[in-house]
Coordinates of C-alpha atoms in Angstrom, one line a residue:
S253 CA -8.3 34.0 21.9
Q254 CA -10.1 35.4 18.9
E255 CA -6.9 37.1 17.6
E256 CA -5.1 33.7 17.6
Q257 CA -7.9 32.2 15.6
I258 CA -7.7 35.0 13.1
D259 CA -4.0 34.5 12.8
K260 CA -4.5 30.8 12.1
I261 CA -7.1 31.5 9.5
T262 CA -5.0 34.1 7.8
E263 CA -2.0 31.7 7.7
L264 CA -4.3 29.0 6.3
L265 CA -5.6 31.4 3.6
L266 CA -2.1 32.5 2.7
T267 CA -1.0 28.8 2.4
I268 CA -4.0 28.1 0.2
A269 CA -3.3 31.2 -2.0
E270 CA 0.3 30.0 -2.4
E271 CA -0.9 26.5 -3.4
I272 CA -3.3 27.9 -5.9
G273 CA -0.6 30.2 -7.3
S274 CA 1.8 27.4 -7.8
M275 CA -0.9 25.2 -9.3
K276 CA -1.7 28.0 -11.8
S277 CA 1.9 28.4 -12.7
L278 CA 2.3 24.6 -13.1
Q279 CA -0.7 24.6 -15.5
H280 CA 0.8 27.5 -17.4
V281 CA 4.1 25.6 -17.7
H282 CA 2.2 22.5 -18.8
K283 CA 0.3 24.3 -21.4
G284 CA 3.5 25.8 -22.7
I285 CA 5.1 22.4 -23.0
H286 CA 2.0 21.1 -24.7
K287 CA 2.1 23.9 -27.3
H288 CA 5.8 23.2 -27.8
E289 CA 5.1 19.6 -28.6
E290 CA 2.4 20.4 -31.1
A291 CA 4.7 22.8 -33.0

């Protein structure tokens, strides 16, 4: 049904959002480490 499709898409979008969120925090940590090395 259409509702099932919407649920699947919503789940997928949430998963992608989580992936992006963790990637951004990893980049943030990486930048922090890099700054620490320069100092």
